[in-house]
Structure formats: C-alpha cells, structure tokens
Coordinates of C-alpha atoms and ligand atoms in Angstrom, one line a residue:
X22 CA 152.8 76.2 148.6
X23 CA 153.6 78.8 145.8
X24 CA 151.6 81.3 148.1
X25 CA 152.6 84.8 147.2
X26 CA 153.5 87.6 150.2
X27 CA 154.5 91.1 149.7
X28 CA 158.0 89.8 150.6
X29 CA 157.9 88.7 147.5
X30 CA 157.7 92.1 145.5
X31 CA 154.9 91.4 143.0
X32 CA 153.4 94.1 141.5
X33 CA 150.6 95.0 139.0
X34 CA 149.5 97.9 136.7
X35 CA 146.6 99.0 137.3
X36 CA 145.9 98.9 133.5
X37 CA 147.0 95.1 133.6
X38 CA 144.3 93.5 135.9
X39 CA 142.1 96.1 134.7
X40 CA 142.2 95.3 130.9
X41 CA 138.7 95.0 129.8
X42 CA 139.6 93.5 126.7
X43 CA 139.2 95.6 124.1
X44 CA 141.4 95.1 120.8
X45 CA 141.9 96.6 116.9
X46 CA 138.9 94.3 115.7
X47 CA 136.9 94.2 119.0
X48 CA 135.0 96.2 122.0
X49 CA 135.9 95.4 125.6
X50 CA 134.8 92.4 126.7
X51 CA 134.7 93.2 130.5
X52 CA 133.3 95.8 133.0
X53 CA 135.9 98.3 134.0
X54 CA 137.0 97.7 137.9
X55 CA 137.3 100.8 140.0
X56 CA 140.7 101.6 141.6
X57 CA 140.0 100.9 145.0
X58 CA 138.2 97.7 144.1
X59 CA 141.5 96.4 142.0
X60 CA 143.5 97.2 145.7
X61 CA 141.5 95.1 147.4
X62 CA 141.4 91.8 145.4
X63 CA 145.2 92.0 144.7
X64 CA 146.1 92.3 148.1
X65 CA 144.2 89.7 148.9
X66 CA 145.8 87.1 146.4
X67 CA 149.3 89.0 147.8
X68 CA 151.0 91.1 145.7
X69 CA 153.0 93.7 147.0
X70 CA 152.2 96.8 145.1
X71 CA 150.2 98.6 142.4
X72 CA 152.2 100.7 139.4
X73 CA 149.8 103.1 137.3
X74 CA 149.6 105.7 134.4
X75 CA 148.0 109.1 135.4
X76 CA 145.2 108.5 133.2
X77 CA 144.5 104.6 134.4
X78 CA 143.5 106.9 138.2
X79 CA 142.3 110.2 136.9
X80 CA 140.6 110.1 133.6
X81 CA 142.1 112.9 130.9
X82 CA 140.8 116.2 131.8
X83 CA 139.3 115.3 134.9
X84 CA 138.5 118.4 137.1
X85 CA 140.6 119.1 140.2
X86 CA 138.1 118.4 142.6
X87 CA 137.3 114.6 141.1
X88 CA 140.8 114.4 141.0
X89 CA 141.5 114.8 144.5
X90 CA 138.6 112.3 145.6
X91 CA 139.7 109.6 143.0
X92 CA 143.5 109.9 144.0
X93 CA 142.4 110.1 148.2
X94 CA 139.8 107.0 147.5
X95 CA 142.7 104.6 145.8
X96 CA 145.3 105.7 148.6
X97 CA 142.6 104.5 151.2
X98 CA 142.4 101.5 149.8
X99 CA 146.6 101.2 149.4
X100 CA 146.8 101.5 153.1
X101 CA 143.9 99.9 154.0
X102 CA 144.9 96.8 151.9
X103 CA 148.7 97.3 153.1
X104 CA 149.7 98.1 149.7
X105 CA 152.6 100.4 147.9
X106 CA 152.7 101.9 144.8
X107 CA 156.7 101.6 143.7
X108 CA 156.3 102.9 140.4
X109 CA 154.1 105.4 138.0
X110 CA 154.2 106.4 134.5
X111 CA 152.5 108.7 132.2
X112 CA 150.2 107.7 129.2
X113 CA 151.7 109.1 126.3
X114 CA 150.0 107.3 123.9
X115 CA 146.0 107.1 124.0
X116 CA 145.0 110.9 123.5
X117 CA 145.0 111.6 119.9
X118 CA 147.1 114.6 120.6
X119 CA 149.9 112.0 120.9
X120 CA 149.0 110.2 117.7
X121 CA 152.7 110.8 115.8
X122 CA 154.6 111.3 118.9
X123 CA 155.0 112.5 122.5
X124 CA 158.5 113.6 123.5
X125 CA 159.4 112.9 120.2
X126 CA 156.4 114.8 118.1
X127 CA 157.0 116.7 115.1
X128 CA 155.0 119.6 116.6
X129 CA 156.4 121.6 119.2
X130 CA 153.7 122.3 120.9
X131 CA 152.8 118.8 121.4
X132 CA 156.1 118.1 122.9
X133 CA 155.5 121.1 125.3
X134 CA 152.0 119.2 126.4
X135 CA 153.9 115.9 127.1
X136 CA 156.3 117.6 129.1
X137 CA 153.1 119.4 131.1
X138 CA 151.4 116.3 131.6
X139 CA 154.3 114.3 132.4
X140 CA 155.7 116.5 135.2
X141 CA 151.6 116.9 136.6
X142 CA 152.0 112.9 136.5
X143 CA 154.9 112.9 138.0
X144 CA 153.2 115.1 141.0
X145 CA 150.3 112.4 141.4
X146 CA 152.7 109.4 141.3
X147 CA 155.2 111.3 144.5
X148 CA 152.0 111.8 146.2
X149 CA 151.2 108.2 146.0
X150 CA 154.7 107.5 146.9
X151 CA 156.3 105.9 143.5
X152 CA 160.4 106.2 143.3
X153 CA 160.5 105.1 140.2
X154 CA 159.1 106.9 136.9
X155 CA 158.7 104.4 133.7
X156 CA 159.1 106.1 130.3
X157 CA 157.2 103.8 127.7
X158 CA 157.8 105.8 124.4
X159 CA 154.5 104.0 122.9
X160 CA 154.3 106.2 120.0
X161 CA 157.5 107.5 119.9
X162 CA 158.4 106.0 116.7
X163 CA 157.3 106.1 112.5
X164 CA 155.7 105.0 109.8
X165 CA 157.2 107.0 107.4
X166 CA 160.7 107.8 107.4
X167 CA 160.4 110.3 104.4
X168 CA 159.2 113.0 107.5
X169 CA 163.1 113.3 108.2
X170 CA 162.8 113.3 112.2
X171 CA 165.2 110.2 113.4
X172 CA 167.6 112.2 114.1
X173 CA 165.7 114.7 115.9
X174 CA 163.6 112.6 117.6
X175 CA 166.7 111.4 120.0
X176 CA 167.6 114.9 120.7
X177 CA 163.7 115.6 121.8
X178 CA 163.6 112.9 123.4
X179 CA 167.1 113.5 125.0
X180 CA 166.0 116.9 126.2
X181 CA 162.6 115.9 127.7
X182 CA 164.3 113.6 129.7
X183 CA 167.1 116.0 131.3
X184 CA 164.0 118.7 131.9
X185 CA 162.1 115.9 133.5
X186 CA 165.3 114.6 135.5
X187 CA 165.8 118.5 137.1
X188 CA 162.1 118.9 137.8
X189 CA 162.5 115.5 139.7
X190 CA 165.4 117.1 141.8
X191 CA 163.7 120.3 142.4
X192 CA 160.7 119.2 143.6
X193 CA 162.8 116.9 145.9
X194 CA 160.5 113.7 144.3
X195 CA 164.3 111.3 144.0
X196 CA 162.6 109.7 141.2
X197 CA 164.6 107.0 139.4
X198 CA 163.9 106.8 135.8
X199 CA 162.9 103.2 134.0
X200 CA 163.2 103.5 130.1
X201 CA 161.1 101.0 128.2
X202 CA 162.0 99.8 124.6
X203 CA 159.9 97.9 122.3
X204 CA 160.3 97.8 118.5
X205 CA 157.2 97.8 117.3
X206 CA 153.2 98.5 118.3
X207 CA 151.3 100.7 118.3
X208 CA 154.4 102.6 115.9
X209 CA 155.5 100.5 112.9
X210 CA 159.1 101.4 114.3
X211 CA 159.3 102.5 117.8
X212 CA 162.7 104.6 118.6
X213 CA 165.2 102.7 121.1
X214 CA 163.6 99.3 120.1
X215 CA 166.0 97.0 122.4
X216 CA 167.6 97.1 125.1
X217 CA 170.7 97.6 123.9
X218 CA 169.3 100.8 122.4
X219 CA 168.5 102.2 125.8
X220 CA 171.4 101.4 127.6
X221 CA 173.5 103.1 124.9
X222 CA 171.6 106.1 124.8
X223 CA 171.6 106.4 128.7
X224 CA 175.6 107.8 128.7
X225 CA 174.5 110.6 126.5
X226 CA 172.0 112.0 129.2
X227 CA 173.3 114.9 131.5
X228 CA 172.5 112.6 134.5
X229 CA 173.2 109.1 133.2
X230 CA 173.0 107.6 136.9
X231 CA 169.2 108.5 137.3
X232 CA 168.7 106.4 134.6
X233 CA 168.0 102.9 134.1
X234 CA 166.5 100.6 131.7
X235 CA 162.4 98.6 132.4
X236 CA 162.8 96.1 130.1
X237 CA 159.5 93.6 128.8
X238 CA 159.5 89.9 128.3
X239 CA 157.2 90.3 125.5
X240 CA 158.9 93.3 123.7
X241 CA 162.2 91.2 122.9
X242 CA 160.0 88.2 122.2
X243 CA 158.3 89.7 119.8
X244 CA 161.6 90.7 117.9
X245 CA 162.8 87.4 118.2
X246 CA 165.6 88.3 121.0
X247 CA 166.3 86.3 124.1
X248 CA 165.2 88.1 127.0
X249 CA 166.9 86.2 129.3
X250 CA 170.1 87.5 127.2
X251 CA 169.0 91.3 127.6
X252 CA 168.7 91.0 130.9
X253 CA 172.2 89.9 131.6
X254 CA 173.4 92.7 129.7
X255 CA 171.4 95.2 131.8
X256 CA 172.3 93.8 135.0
X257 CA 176.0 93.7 133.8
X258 CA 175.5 97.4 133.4
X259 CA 174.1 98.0 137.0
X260 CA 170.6 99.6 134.9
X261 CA 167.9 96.9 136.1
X262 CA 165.9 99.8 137.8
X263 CA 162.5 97.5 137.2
X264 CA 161.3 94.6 135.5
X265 CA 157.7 94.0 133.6
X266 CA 156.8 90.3 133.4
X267 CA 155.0 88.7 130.8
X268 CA 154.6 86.2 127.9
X269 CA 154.6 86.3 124.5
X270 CA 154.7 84.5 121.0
X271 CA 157.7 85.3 118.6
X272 CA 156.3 87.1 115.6
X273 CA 153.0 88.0 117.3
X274 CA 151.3 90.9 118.0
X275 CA 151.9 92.0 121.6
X276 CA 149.9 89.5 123.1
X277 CA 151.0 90.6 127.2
X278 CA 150.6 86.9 128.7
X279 CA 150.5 85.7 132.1
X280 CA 154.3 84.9 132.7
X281 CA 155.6 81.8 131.8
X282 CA 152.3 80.6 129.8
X283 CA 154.4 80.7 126.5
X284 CA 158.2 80.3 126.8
X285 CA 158.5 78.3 130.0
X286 CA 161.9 77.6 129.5
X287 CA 163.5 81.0 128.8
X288 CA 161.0 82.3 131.8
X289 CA 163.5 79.6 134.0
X290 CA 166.2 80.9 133.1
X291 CA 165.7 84.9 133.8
X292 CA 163.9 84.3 137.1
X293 CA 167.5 82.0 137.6
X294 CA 168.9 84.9 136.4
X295 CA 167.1 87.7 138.6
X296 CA 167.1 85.3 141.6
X297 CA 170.9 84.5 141.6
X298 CA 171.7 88.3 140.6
X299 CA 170.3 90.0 143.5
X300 CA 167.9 92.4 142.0
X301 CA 165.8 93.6 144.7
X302 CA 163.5 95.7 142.9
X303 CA 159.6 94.8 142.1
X304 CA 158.4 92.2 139.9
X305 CA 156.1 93.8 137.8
X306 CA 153.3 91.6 135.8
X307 CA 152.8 93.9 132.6
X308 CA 150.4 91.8 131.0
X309 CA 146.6 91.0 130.8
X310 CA 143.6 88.4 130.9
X311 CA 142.8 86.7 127.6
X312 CA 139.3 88.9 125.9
X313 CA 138.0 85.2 126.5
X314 CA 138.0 85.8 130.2
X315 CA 135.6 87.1 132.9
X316 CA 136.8 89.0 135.9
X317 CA 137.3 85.2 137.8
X318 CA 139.9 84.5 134.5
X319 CA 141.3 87.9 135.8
X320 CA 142.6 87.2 139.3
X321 CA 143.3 83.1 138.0
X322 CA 145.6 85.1 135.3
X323 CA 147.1 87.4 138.5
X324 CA 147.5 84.5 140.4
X325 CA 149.1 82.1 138.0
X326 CA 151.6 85.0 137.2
X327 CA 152.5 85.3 140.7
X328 CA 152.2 81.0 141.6
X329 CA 154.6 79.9 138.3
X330 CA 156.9 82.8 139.3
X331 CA 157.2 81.2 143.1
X332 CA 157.3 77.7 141.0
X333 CA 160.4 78.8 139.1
X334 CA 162.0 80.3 141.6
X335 CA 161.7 77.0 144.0
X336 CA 163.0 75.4 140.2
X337 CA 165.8 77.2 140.3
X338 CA 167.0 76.4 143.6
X339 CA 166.5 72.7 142.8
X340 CA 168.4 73.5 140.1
X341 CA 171.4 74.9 141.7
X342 CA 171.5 72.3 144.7
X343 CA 171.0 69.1 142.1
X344 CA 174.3 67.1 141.7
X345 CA 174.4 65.8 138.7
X346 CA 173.6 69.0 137.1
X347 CA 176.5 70.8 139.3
X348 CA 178.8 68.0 137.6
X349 CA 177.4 68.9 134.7
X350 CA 178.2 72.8 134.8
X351 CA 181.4 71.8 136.2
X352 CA 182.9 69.4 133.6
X353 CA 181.1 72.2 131.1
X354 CA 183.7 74.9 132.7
X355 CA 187.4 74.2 131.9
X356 CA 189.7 75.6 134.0
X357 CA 193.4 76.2 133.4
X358 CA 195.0 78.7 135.8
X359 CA 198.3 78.9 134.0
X360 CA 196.7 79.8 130.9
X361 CA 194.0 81.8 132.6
X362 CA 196.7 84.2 134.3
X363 CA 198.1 84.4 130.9
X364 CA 195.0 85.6 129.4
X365 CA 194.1 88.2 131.7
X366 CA 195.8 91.8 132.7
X367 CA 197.6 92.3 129.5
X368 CA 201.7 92.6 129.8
X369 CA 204.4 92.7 126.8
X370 CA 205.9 89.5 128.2
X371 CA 202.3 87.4 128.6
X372 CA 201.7 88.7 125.3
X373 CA 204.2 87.1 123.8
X374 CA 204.4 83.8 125.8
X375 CA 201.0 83.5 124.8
X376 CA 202.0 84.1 120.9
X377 CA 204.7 81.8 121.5
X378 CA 202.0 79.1 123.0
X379 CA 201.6 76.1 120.7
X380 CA 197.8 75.0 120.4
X381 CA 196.2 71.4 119.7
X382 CA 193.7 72.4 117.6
X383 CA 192.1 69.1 117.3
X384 CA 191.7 68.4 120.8
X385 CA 189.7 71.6 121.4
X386 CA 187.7 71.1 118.5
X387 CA 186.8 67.6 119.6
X388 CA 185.9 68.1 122.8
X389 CA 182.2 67.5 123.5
X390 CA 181.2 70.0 126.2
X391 CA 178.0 68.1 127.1
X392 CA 174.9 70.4 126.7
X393 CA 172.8 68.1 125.4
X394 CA 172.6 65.9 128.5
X395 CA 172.7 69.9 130.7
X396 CA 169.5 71.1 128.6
X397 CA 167.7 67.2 129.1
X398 CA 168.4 67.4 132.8
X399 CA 167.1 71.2 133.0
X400 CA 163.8 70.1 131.0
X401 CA 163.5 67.1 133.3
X402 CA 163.7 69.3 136.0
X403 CA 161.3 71.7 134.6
X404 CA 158.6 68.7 133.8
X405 CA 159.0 67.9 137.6
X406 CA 160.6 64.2 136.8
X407 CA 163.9 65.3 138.8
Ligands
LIG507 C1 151.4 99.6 128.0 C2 152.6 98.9 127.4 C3 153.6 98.5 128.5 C4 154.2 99.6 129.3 C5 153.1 100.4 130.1 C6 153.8 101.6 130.7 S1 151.7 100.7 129.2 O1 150.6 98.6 128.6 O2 152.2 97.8 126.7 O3 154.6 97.7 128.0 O4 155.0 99.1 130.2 O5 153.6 102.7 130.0
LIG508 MN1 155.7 97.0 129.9
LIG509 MN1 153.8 95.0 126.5

C-alpha cells in the first residue's frame, strides 16, 4: 500500500522538512520545528534517517554548553524514534563570511574558517554517526569573471578536500565524501556545475576512492540535462555515494519539489534506474513544502515523496515483468553475434574483415526500431491503464 519502512532507506534533511518558507521576495511563512520534534513525525510516517548541516542542529556561534544539550536532545530522539543519521554536511553558504566563497574564497583567511568549521562539522556529524560527508559548494562560484580566480578556485578547492580527506582518516571518522554540483543559485556560476564536472575532477584528488559524486534531480533540471542520464554515468563510474531527490521545472529557479510532482516520467525512469542498479545507499528527499503550505502540507509533501517513490518503484517492476513491453525491448535490441564478436576485442585480422564487410545501407536506415509504440506503452503504464 505504498507504506514506507526504514527498509526502504528514505531520508530527509533536516533543513528540508524544516523549510519555513522564506524566499528572495518573502519572510518565512511557517514556525521553525525543533530537531527532536522533526525525529519524531518522520519516523512516524517511516523514513529511515535524518541528514543535516551543522548549523540546521547548532545555531552559528552557539556556546559549547547549548551545543552539547541540543546535539544530546536530537540523538534522544534518533534512538528513541529508531532513527539514523547516514549523512551530514556543512553550511558553507548562509554566514556572510561565505558571501564570495568558501573553499574557494578569494581571502585566505576565509578559506582557513571553512576548513575550521568544516572539520568541527565533521566532529558533530561522527558523533551522530554520519559515514558520509556532502560537500554542496553553494557559493563556490562567480559573478564576475574579471576577479581572475577559476583557475585557482579548483586548486583551493582541490586542497580543502585532500586536508579534509586526512583529517577524516586521522580521526578514524571513515567518512565517505559526496560532492554536489549545481550550476547556478545562489552563484551566477557555481564551479563543477554537472556531474560530469565532478566526476572528472575526482581523479585529480590524492585519494580519488573516498570520493564520490551526490547528485540533485533539480540541479540538472534546471540546466536542462536529463538526470536520469547523469545518473547512468555516475553509476557506470562506481561514484553513486548518495542521492538527493526532488523536482523541478527546466529553466526555473530552484524550486526543490516533492519528487516526482514535475517530471513524472524522467522520475520512472531513474528510480528504474536506481532500482535495477543496485544502489543500496539512502534515498535522500532534498527538497521542501510549497510557502503556501502549513506544517500538515509539510508531512503530506514528506509523504507523497516517499508514497510516489514506492509507486514508481512497484511501476517499474510492472514494467520489467509486462510482455508486450519485453517484446518490445527485445525486437528494439538487434543481435548479431558474428558481427558482434567482430566488433569487440580489437585484432589486425577482425579489423580488416570488418573493413572488408559490405554494408546495406538502406536496410539499416529503414528499419523502424519501434519507440513510439515502447514510449505509449511506458506512459500507459505510468497512467495506470496497463
Ligand atoms: C541546500 C541545497 C542542497 C544541498 C544541501 C546540502 S543544502 O538545501 O539546495 O542541494 O544538497 O548542503
Ligand atoms: Mn541537494
Ligand atoms: Mn536543490
């Protein structure tokens, strides 16, 4: 009944469910909810875990002692509610400090305070037992080019993350590290704005394997890039360390919607994707209420994430066991095994017997592969007519 259990591996931000709604042209439009409180209702609608920034627990500059009771109040709840927290991240991005950069500030000495608060962050989110760390360059980016920096703003950002990688190790914390991209917002050009960007940048740490790649729905919606493509490409290269979950409009500003409210079909096809792949990792919901809602629009937004997750998922299996799209995706597939072991493992000799080859260029060309009548049976499927 599209009922969600831990099994399942949903997870929230704490700064997701607790959005109060503020935005560039308005104040927040509910009350804040207290960690504890957040715990409670989203174990009860049965999510698995609860992600956070250091700031979203402990409020910037918060004394040691209110620290301590905020941080042992929230891991009350977590066990009390039967809850984990898999993964925590810093916020890089609110303080003005950060306004032109974090890692990959102009200023040295603001670089030096990102690396402070991060590793501090990294000490709260061990203690709550996160293994992986998120790095969201929010405001790691420009609006003016002129400043000279894009070169040296990878090499910043190169060395926080090899500092941050050894202080990991010598702590003993194991920490696998999720990098984020996004092209745009709150920067008018964020560095490492796709995926791809990340997961060529990744070779050029010292420790490439602690590595990985968080990419957002929204983030290559926004750019107009299938996500259900850049996800492929990350699994291929083993890097799907964690997932955030979400909706979006092409062209938008970052909306953050309740996944699958937007592009239901491209939502089919990554949880297809994630499903058939074997990614075992959380399912993170990075996104937020509408500023229309009131907290009960809050947990119907956490629960429709969750329910048309569980929907697609049970779609996807439909999908895989239906017959007529099976002959579909078969008659889509030619085979030719001659040809095939031709084509693969290259040697002089099938090199040249495939030079020597004559080709009907007619008959390929004419061949009708079928996708129309594949993408009609997927969208019956999806409308529930199958
Ligand atoms: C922020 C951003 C998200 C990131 C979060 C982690 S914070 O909400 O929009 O995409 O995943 O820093
Ligand atoms: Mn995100
Ligand atoms: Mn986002």
């Amino acid at each position: 009944d599209y009922t969600p259990t831990p099994a399942d591996k949903f997870t929230f931000g704490l700064w997701t469910v607790g959005n109060v709604g503020r935005d560039p042209f308005g104040e927040p439009t509910r009350q804040p909810m207290s960690a504890p409180y957040i715990a409670q209702k989203l174990a009860a609608l049965g999510a698995y875990g609860i992600n956070l920034h250091d700031n979203d627990l402990v409020p910037i500059g918060a004394s040691a002692a209110e620290r301590d009771r905020l941080v042992s109040d929230f891991r009350a709840a977590l066990s009390g509610h039967g809850l984990v927290v898999p993964m925590a991240t810093t916020n890089l991005f609110s303080d003005p400090a950060f306004k032109d950069g974090a890692f990959t500030s102009a200023d040295a000495r603001v670089r030096a305070y990102a690396l402070q608060k991060t590793m501090l962050s990294m000490d709260l989110g061990h203690e709550l037992g996160a293994t992986t760390y998120v790095f969201w360059g929010g405001r790691e980016g420009t609006e003016v080019d002129a400043s000279g920096k894009l070169l040296d703003a990878l090499a910043w950002f190169r060395d926080s993350l090899n500092f941050l990688a050894e202080y990991s190790q010598s702590q003993g914390y194991g920490y696998r590290f999720a990098l984020e991209p996004k092209p745009n917002e709150p920067r008018g050009d964020i560095f490492f704005p796709t995926a791809g960007s990340m997961l060529g940048f990744i070779p050029t740490l010292d420790q490439p394997d602690l590595f990985g790649v968080n990419p957002e729905f929204a983030h290559d919606t926004m750019a107009g890039l299938n996500f259900a493509h850049a996800v492929a490409q990350i699994i291929d290269a083993g890097k799907l360390f964690h997932i955030d979950l979400n909706d979006q409009k092409m062209g938008r500003f970052d909306q953050d919607l309740r996944f699958g409210a937007e592009n239901i079909k491209t939502a089919f096809m990554l949880v297809k994707l994630l499903e058939n792949s074997g990614y075992a990792g959380p399912k993170q919901f990075d996104a937020h209420a509408l500023r229309t809602e009131d907290e009960a629009g809050v947990w119907a937004f956490a629960r429709g994430c969750m329910r048309t997750y569980l929907i697609l998922k049970e779609k996807a299996r439909q999908f895989d066991e239906d017959s007529e799209i099976q002959a579909a995706l078969q008659a889509y597939r030619v085979q030719d095994s001659e040809l095939e072991t031709l084509s693969r493992g290259f040697t002089p000799e099938k090199a040249q017997a495939l030079k020597a080859r004559s080709v009907d260029r007619a008959m390929l060309g004419a061949r009708g592969p079928g996708l129309e009548q594949l993408d009609q049976l997927t969208i019956e499927l999806l409308l529930g007519v199958r």
